[in-house]
């Protein structure tokens, strides 16, 4: 057994704190908006110029004009505001976003992140990830632990072009929760195992230096 994508998003939502301004990346991170704890007051920001992103809409609530940066339809919350993407990126680059939850193709044990391209494959654009990892205060990655061909995505060093160096603070995969020592030699520390997952399974699927406490 292991966590589903929704369970990974729900676990990531536990990292949200009162008063946070939060940016959610495309993929699993977008699901986090559905699991914001009722007793936590946060504001979700989207690069396309929406501040105050709500959870995904029910079928009868869909408004095609209200979308996030991944072009998914979303809902508004009380106090939602809209502005240009230039202003949105000014928020990011100015250090006003407390937390970004992103997807990844690879994460290295020193916090290096690769999440925007695979050489030889079509790239629609790098999106806002490079600005986000440089400008936000904390970065959490939610991703599958291994690739479709069975290769670990938690590595000693990234093999794909980097989005940012020493930027990832935490990784949440279907196998568990891991802290990343991006300023030191410790590597990746296992903090929590997903339901039904063993330490031996994590070790077998992790190429990075893994610390077990």
PDB file of N, CA, C and O in Angstrom, residues 54-105:
ATOM      1  N   UNK A  54      -9.973  29.228  -4.552  1.00  0.00           N
ATOM      2  CA  UNK A  54     -10.712  28.266  -3.748  1.00  0.00           C
ATOM      3  C   UNK A  54     -10.529  26.861  -4.268  1.00  0.00           C
ATOM      4  O   UNK A  54      -9.756  26.615  -5.200  1.00  0.00           O
ATOM      5  N   UNK A  55     -11.246  25.893  -3.687  1.00  0.00           N
ATOM      6  CA  UNK A  55     -11.156  24.502  -4.142  1.00  0.00           C
ATOM      7  C   UNK A  55     -11.750  24.331  -5.532  1.00  0.00           C
ATOM      8  O   UNK A  55     -12.394  25.238  -6.070  1.00  0.00           O
ATOM      9  N   UNK A  56     -11.543  23.150  -6.117  1.00  0.00           N
ATOM     10  CA  UNK A  56     -12.118  22.874  -7.424  1.00  0.00           C
ATOM     11  C   UNK A  56     -13.641  22.936  -7.347  1.00  0.00           C
ATOM     12  O   UNK A  56     -14.233  22.559  -6.332  1.00  0.00           O
ATOM     13  N   UNK A  57     -14.304  23.402  -8.401  1.00  0.00           N
ATOM     14  CA  UNK A  57     -15.760  23.545  -8.358  1.00  0.00           C
ATOM     15  C   UNK A  57     -16.486  22.227  -8.583  1.00  0.00           C
ATOM     16  O   UNK A  57     -15.961  21.310  -9.212  1.00  0.00           O
ATOM     17  N   UNK A  58     -17.711  22.156  -8.058  1.00  0.00           N
ATOM     18  CA  UNK A  58     -18.610  21.075  -8.433  1.00  0.00           C
ATOM     19  C   UNK A  58     -19.087  21.332  -9.862  1.00  0.00           C
ATOM     20  O   UNK A  58     -18.924  22.442 -10.396  1.00  0.00           O
ATOM     21  N   UNK A  59     -19.684  20.326 -10.492  1.00  0.00           N
ATOM     22  CA  UNK A  59     -20.106  20.468 -11.890  1.00  0.00           C
ATOM     23  C   UNK A  59     -21.023  21.670 -12.099  1.00  0.00           C
ATOM     24  O   UNK A  59     -20.934  22.356 -13.127  1.00  0.00           O
ATOM     25  N   UNK A  60     -21.889  21.939 -11.125  1.00  0.00           N
ATOM     26  CA  UNK A  60     -22.831  23.053 -11.284  1.00  0.00           C
ATOM     27  C   UNK A  60     -22.243  24.397 -10.873  1.00  0.00           C
ATOM     28  O   UNK A  60     -22.914  25.418 -10.903  1.00  0.00           O
ATOM     29  N   UNK A  61     -20.968  24.405 -10.485  1.00  0.00           N
ATOM     30  CA  UNK A  61     -20.305  25.643 -10.070  1.00  0.00           C
ATOM     31  C   UNK A  61     -19.257  26.117 -11.076  1.00  0.00           C
ATOM     32  O   UNK A  61     -18.651  27.168 -10.889  1.00  0.00           O
ATOM     33  N   UNK A  62     -19.040  25.352 -12.131  1.00  0.00           N
ATOM     34  CA  UNK A  62     -17.948  25.656 -13.058  1.00  0.00           C
ATOM     35  C   UNK A  62     -18.190  26.972 -13.777  1.00  0.00           C
ATOM     36  O   UNK A  62     -19.245  27.218 -14.366  1.00  0.00           O
ATOM     37  N   UNK A  63     -17.179  27.849 -13.706  1.00  0.00           N
ATOM     38  CA  UNK A  63     -17.154  29.099 -14.471  1.00  0.00           C
ATOM     39  C   UNK A  63     -15.890  29.065 -15.320  1.00  0.00           C
ATOM     40  O   UNK A  63     -14.781  29.136 -14.787  1.00  0.00           O
ATOM     41  N   UNK A  64     -16.004  28.938 -16.651  1.00  0.00           N
ATOM     42  CA  UNK A  64     -14.820  28.777 -17.500  1.00  0.00           C
ATOM     43  C   UNK A  64     -13.863  29.971 -17.466  1.00  0.00           C
ATOM     44  O   UNK A  64     -12.732  29.868 -17.925  1.00  0.00           O
ATOM     45  N   UNK A  65     -14.307  31.094 -16.931  1.00  0.00           N
ATOM     46  CA  UNK A  65     -13.445  32.278 -16.863  1.00  0.00           C
ATOM     47  C   UNK A  65     -12.599  32.315 -15.589  1.00  0.00           C
ATOM     48  O   UNK A  65     -11.705  33.156 -15.472  1.00  0.00           O
ATOM     49  N   UNK A  66     -12.883  31.429 -14.640  1.00  0.00           N
ATOM     50  CA  UNK A  66     -12.122  31.409 -13.390  1.00  0.00           C
ATOM     51  C   UNK A  66     -11.202  30.197 -13.416  1.00  0.00           C
ATOM     52  O   UNK A  66     -11.626  29.065 -13.189  1.00  0.00           O
ATOM     53  N   UNK A  67      -9.932  30.440 -13.714  1.00  0.00           N
ATOM     54  CA  UNK A  67      -8.970  29.353 -13.871  1.00  0.00           C
ATOM     55  C   UNK A  67      -7.688  29.656 -13.108  1.00  0.00           C
ATOM     56  O   UNK A  67      -7.382  30.807 -12.796  1.00  0.00           O
ATOM     57  N   UNK A  68      -6.933  28.581 -12.818  1.00  0.00           N
ATOM     58  CA  UNK A  68      -5.618  28.754 -12.209  1.00  0.00           C
ATOM     59  C   UNK A  68      -4.544  28.771 -13.299  1.00  0.00           C
ATOM     60  O   UNK A  68      -4.866  28.750 -14.499  1.00  0.00           O
ATOM     61  N   UNK A  69      -3.292  28.780 -12.882  1.00  0.00           N
ATOM     62  CA  UNK A  69      -2.195  28.873 -13.853  1.00  0.00           C
ATOM     63  C   UNK A  69      -2.100  27.639 -14.747  1.00  0.00           C
ATOM     64  O   UNK A  69      -1.514  27.702 -15.830  1.00  0.00           O
ATOM     65  N   UNK A  70      -2.686  26.522 -14.311  1.00  0.00           N
ATOM     66  CA  UNK A  70      -2.692  25.309 -15.124  1.00  0.00           C
ATOM     67  C   UNK A  70      -3.922  25.189 -16.005  1.00  0.00           C
ATOM     68  O   UNK A  70      -4.172  24.137 -16.573  1.00  0.00           O
ATOM     69  N   UNK A  71      -4.702  26.288 -16.100  1.00  0.00           N
ATOM     70  CA  UNK A  71      -5.915  26.364 -16.922  1.00  0.00           C
ATOM     71  C   UNK A  71      -7.024  25.433 -16.413  1.00  0.00           C
ATOM     72  O   UNK A  71      -7.923  25.069 -17.155  1.00  0.00           O
ATOM     73  N   UNK A  72      -6.967  25.075 -15.136  1.00  0.00           N
ATOM     74  CA  UNK A  72      -8.045  24.303 -14.522  1.00  0.00           C
ATOM     75  C   UNK A  72      -9.075  25.271 -13.926  1.00  0.00           C
ATOM     76  O   UNK A  72      -8.705  26.317 -13.383  1.00  0.00           O
ATOM     77  N   UNK A  73     -10.338  24.926 -14.041  1.00  0.00           N
ATOM     78  CA  UNK A  73     -11.357  25.777 -13.437  1.00  0.00           C
ATOM     79  C   UNK A  73     -11.297  25.641 -11.916  1.00  0.00           C
ATOM     80  O   UNK A  73     -11.156  24.547 -11.381  1.00  0.00           O
ATOM     81  N   UNK A  74     -11.377  26.785 -11.236  1.00  0.00           N
ATOM     82  CA  UNK A  74     -11.319  26.825  -9.780  1.00  0.00           C
ATOM     83  C   UNK A  74     -12.457  27.703  -9.272  1.00  0.00           C
ATOM     84  O   UNK A  74     -13.253  28.225 -10.059  1.00  0.00           O
ATOM     85  N   UNK A  75     -12.535  27.867  -7.981  1.00  0.00           N
ATOM     86  CA  UNK A  75     -13.554  28.736  -7.389  1.00  0.00           C
ATOM     87  C   UNK A  75     -12.894  29.927  -6.713  1.00  0.00           C
ATOM     88  O   UNK A  75     -11.687  29.925  -6.454  1.00  0.00           O
ATOM     89  N   UNK A  76     -13.716  30.921  -6.435  1.00  0.00           N
ATOM     90  CA  UNK A  76     -13.263  32.088  -5.679  1.00  0.00           C
ATOM     91  C   UNK A  76     -13.580  31.883  -4.199  1.00  0.00           C
ATOM     92  O   UNK A  76     -14.450  31.103  -3.848  1.00  0.00           O
ATOM     93  N   UNK A  77     -12.870  32.619  -3.358  1.00  0.00           N
ATOM     94  CA  UNK A  77     -13.224  32.703  -1.945  1.00  0.00           C
ATOM     95  C   UNK A  77     -13.540  34.157  -1.632  1.00  0.00           C
ATOM     96  O   UNK A  77     -13.333  35.050  -2.467  1.00  0.00           O
ATOM     97  N   UNK A  78     -14.077  34.413  -0.456  1.00  0.00           N
ATOM     98  CA  UNK A  78     -14.395  35.783  -0.068  1.00  0.00           C
ATOM     99  C   UNK A  78     -13.128  36.628  -0.095  1.00  0.00           C
ATOM    100  O   UNK A  78     -12.113  36.274   0.501  1.00  0.00           O
ATOM    101  N   UNK A  79     -13.169  37.726  -0.827  1.00  0.00           N
ATOM    102  CA  UNK A  79     -12.014  38.611  -0.915  1.00  0.00           C
ATOM    103  C   UNK A  79     -11.091  38.341  -2.090  1.00  0.00           C
ATOM    104  O   UNK A  79     -10.037  38.974  -2.212  1.00  0.00           O
ATOM    105  N   UNK A  80     -11.462  37.430  -2.983  1.00  0.00           N
ATOM    106  CA  UNK A  80     -10.635  37.146  -4.155  1.00  0.00           C
ATOM    107  C   UNK A  80     -10.398  38.410  -4.968  1.00  0.00           C
ATOM    108  O   UNK A  80     -11.301  39.221  -5.166  1.00  0.00           O
ATOM    109  N   UNK A  81      -9.165  38.560  -5.452  1.00  0.00           N
ATOM    110  CA  UNK A  81      -8.838  39.712  -6.296  1.00  0.00           C
ATOM    111  C   UNK A  81      -8.081  39.246  -7.527  1.00  0.00           C
ATOM    112  O   UNK A  81      -7.509  38.153  -7.552  1.00  0.00           O
ATOM    113  N   UNK A  82      -8.092  40.090  -8.552  1.00  0.00           N
ATOM    114  CA  UNK A  82      -7.449  39.762  -9.827  1.00  0.00           C
ATOM    115  C   UNK A  82      -6.541  40.908 -10.252  1.00  0.00           C
ATOM    116  O   UNK A  82      -6.847  42.076 -10.027  1.00  0.00           O
ATOM    117  N   UNK A  83      -5.436  40.551 -10.882  1.00  0.00           N
ATOM    118  CA  UNK A  83      -4.492  41.565 -11.349  1.00  0.00           C
ATOM    119  C   UNK A  83      -3.640  40.935 -12.448  1.00  0.00           C
ATOM    120  O   UNK A  83      -3.830  39.760 -12.789  1.00  0.00           O
ATOM    121  N   UNK A  84      -2.723  41.672 -12.992  1.00  0.00           N
ATOM    122  CA  UNK A  84      -1.915  41.166 -14.111  1.00  0.00           C
ATOM    123  C   UNK A  84      -0.912  40.122 -13.636  1.00  0.00           C
ATOM    124  O   UNK A  84      -0.540  40.079 -12.460  1.00  0.00           O
ATOM    125  N   UNK A  85      -0.467  39.299 -14.569  1.00  0.00           N
ATOM    126  CA  UNK A  85       0.552  38.302 -14.218  1.00  0.00           C
ATOM    127  C   UNK A  85       1.856  38.985 -13.823  1.00  0.00           C
ATOM    128  O   UNK A  85       2.642  38.433 -13.040  1.00  0.00           O
ATOM    129  N   UNK A  86       2.093  40.197 -14.335  1.00  0.00           N
ATOM    130  CA  UNK A  86       3.299  40.939 -13.940  1.00  0.00           C
ATOM    131  C   UNK A  86       3.257  41.254 -12.445  1.00  0.00           C
ATOM    132  O   UNK A  86       4.261  41.101 -11.725  1.00  0.00           O
ATOM    133  N   UNK A  87       2.092  41.696 -11.960  1.00  0.00           N
ATOM    134  CA  UNK A  87       1.945  41.961 -10.528  1.00  0.00           C
ATOM    135  C   UNK A  87       2.052  40.675  -9.725  1.00  0.00           C
ATOM    136  O   UNK A  87       2.596  40.655  -8.618  1.00  0.00           O
ATOM    137  N   UNK A  88       1.517  39.588 -10.282  1.00  0.00           N
ATOM    138  CA  UNK A  88       1.576  38.299  -9.607  1.00  0.00           C
ATOM    139  C   UNK A  88       3.022  37.852  -9.417  1.00  0.00           C
ATOM    140  O   UNK A  88       3.412  37.392  -8.335  1.00  0.00           O
ATOM    141  N   UNK A  89       3.822  37.999 -10.461  1.00  0.00           N
ATOM    142  CA  UNK A  89       5.231  37.613 -10.347  1.00  0.00           C
ATOM    143  C   UNK A  89       6.018  38.585  -9.484  1.00  0.00           C
ATOM    144  O   UNK A  89       7.033  38.213  -8.883  1.00  0.00           O
ATOM    145  N   UNK A  90       5.560  39.825  -9.390  1.00  0.00           N
ATOM    146  CA  UNK A  90       6.198  40.767  -8.470  1.00  0.00           C
ATOM    147  C   UNK A  90       6.022  40.298  -7.028  1.00  0.00           C
ATOM    148  O   UNK A  90       6.928  40.461  -6.190  1.00  0.00           O
ATOM    149  N   UNK A  91       4.849  39.715  -6.729  1.00  0.00           N
ATOM    150  CA  UNK A  91       4.631  39.141  -5.399  1.00  0.00           C
ATOM    151  C   UNK A  91       5.632  38.019  -5.135  1.00  0.00           C
ATOM    152  O   UNK A  91       6.221  37.928  -4.056  1.00  0.00           O
ATOM    153  N   UNK A  92       5.814  37.161  -6.141  1.00  0.00           N
ATOM    154  CA  UNK A  92       6.722  36.021  -5.988  1.00  0.00           C
ATOM    155  C   UNK A  92       8.161  36.494  -5.838  1.00  0.00           C
ATOM    156  O   UNK A  92       8.874  36.112  -4.901  1.00  0.00           O
ATOM    157  N   UNK A  93       8.601  37.342  -6.760  1.00  0.00           N
ATOM    158  CA  UNK A  93       9.996  37.783  -6.768  1.00  0.00           C
ATOM    159  C   UNK A  93      10.310  38.692  -5.595  1.00  0.00           C
ATOM    160  O   UNK A  93      11.470  38.818  -5.183  1.00  0.00           O
ATOM    161  N   UNK A  94       9.278  39.309  -5.043  1.00  0.00           N
ATOM    162  CA  UNK A  94       9.492  40.195  -3.906  1.00  0.00           C
ATOM    163  C   UNK A  94       9.520  39.483  -2.568  1.00  0.00           C
ATOM    164  O   UNK A  94       9.640  40.119  -1.521  1.00  0.00           O
ATOM    165  N   UNK A  95       9.381  38.152  -2.572  1.00  0.00           N
ATOM    166  CA  UNK A  95       9.469  37.385  -1.342  1.00  0.00           C
ATOM    167  C   UNK A  95       8.209  37.401  -0.503  1.00  0.00           C
ATOM    168  O   UNK A  95       8.256  37.196   0.708  1.00  0.00           O
ATOM    169  N   UNK A  96       7.052  37.634  -1.145  1.00  0.00           N
ATOM    170  CA  UNK A  96       5.796  37.747  -0.400  1.00  0.00           C
ATOM    171  C   UNK A  96       5.011  36.433  -0.317  1.00  0.00           C
ATOM    172  O   UNK A  96       3.935  36.409   0.278  1.00  0.00           O
ATOM    173  N   UNK A  97       5.534  35.367  -0.924  1.00  0.00           N
ATOM    174  CA  UNK A  97       4.868  34.061  -0.868  1.00  0.00           C
ATOM    175  C   UNK A  97       5.587  33.198   0.167  1.00  0.00           C
ATOM    176  O   UNK A  97       6.795  32.992   0.085  1.00  0.00           O
ATOM    177  N   UNK A  98       4.826  32.707   1.140  1.00  0.00           N
ATOM    178  CA  UNK A  98       5.429  31.942   2.239  1.00  0.00           C
ATOM    179  C   UNK A  98       5.790  30.521   1.839  1.00  0.00           C
ATOM    180  O   UNK A  98       6.781  29.969   2.326  1.00  0.00           O
ATOM    181  N   UNK A  99       4.989  29.922   0.986  1.00  0.00           N
ATOM    182  CA  UNK A  99       5.167  28.507   0.677  1.00  0.00           C
ATOM    183  C   UNK A  99       4.716  28.216  -0.745  1.00  0.00           C
ATOM    184  O   UNK A  99       3.675  28.711  -1.185  1.00  0.00           O
ATOM    185  N   UNK A 100       5.510  27.424  -1.447  1.00  0.00           N
ATOM    186  CA  UNK A 100       5.091  26.920  -2.749  1.00  0.00           C
ATOM    187  C   UNK A 100       5.143  25.400  -2.711  1.00  0.00           C
ATOM    188  O   UNK A 100       6.105  24.807  -2.205  1.00  0.00           O
ATOM    189  N   UNK A 101       4.069  24.773  -3.196  1.00  0.00           N
ATOM    190  CA  UNK A 101       4.008  23.313  -3.293  1.00  0.00           C
ATOM    191  C   UNK A 101       4.053  22.959  -4.769  1.00  0.00           C
ATOM    192  O   UNK A 101       3.170  23.356  -5.536  1.00  0.00           O
ATOM    193  N   UNK A 102       5.098  22.258  -5.191  1.00  0.00           N
ATOM    194  CA  UNK A 102       5.363  22.009  -6.605  1.00  0.00           C
ATOM    195  C   UNK A 102       5.483  20.516  -6.892  1.00  0.00           C
ATOM    196  O   UNK A 102       5.749  19.720  -5.999  1.00  0.00           O
ATOM    197  N   UNK A 103       5.317  20.164  -8.148  1.00  0.00           N
ATOM    198  CA  UNK A 103       5.636  18.826  -8.614  1.00  0.00           C
ATOM    199  C   UNK A 103       7.098  18.773  -9.026  1.00  0.00           C
ATOM    200  O   UNK A 103       7.788  19.790  -9.068  1.00  0.00           O
ATOM    201  N   UNK A 104       7.595  17.573  -9.329  1.00  0.00           N
ATOM    202  CA  UNK A 104       8.993  17.444  -9.732  1.00  0.00           C
ATOM    203  C   UNK A 104       9.218  16.189 -10.552  1.00  0.00           C
ATOM    204  O   UNK A 104       8.494  15.199 -10.420  1.00  0.00           O
ATOM    205  N   UNK A 105      10.228  16.275 -11.396  1.00  0.00           N
ATOM    206  CA  UNK A 105      10.715  15.097 -12.110  1.00  0.00           C
ATOM    207  C   UNK A 105      11.857  14.450 -11.339  1.00  0.00           C
ATOM    208  O   UNK A 105      11.989  13.230 -11.306  1.00  0.00           O
TER     209      UNK A 105
END
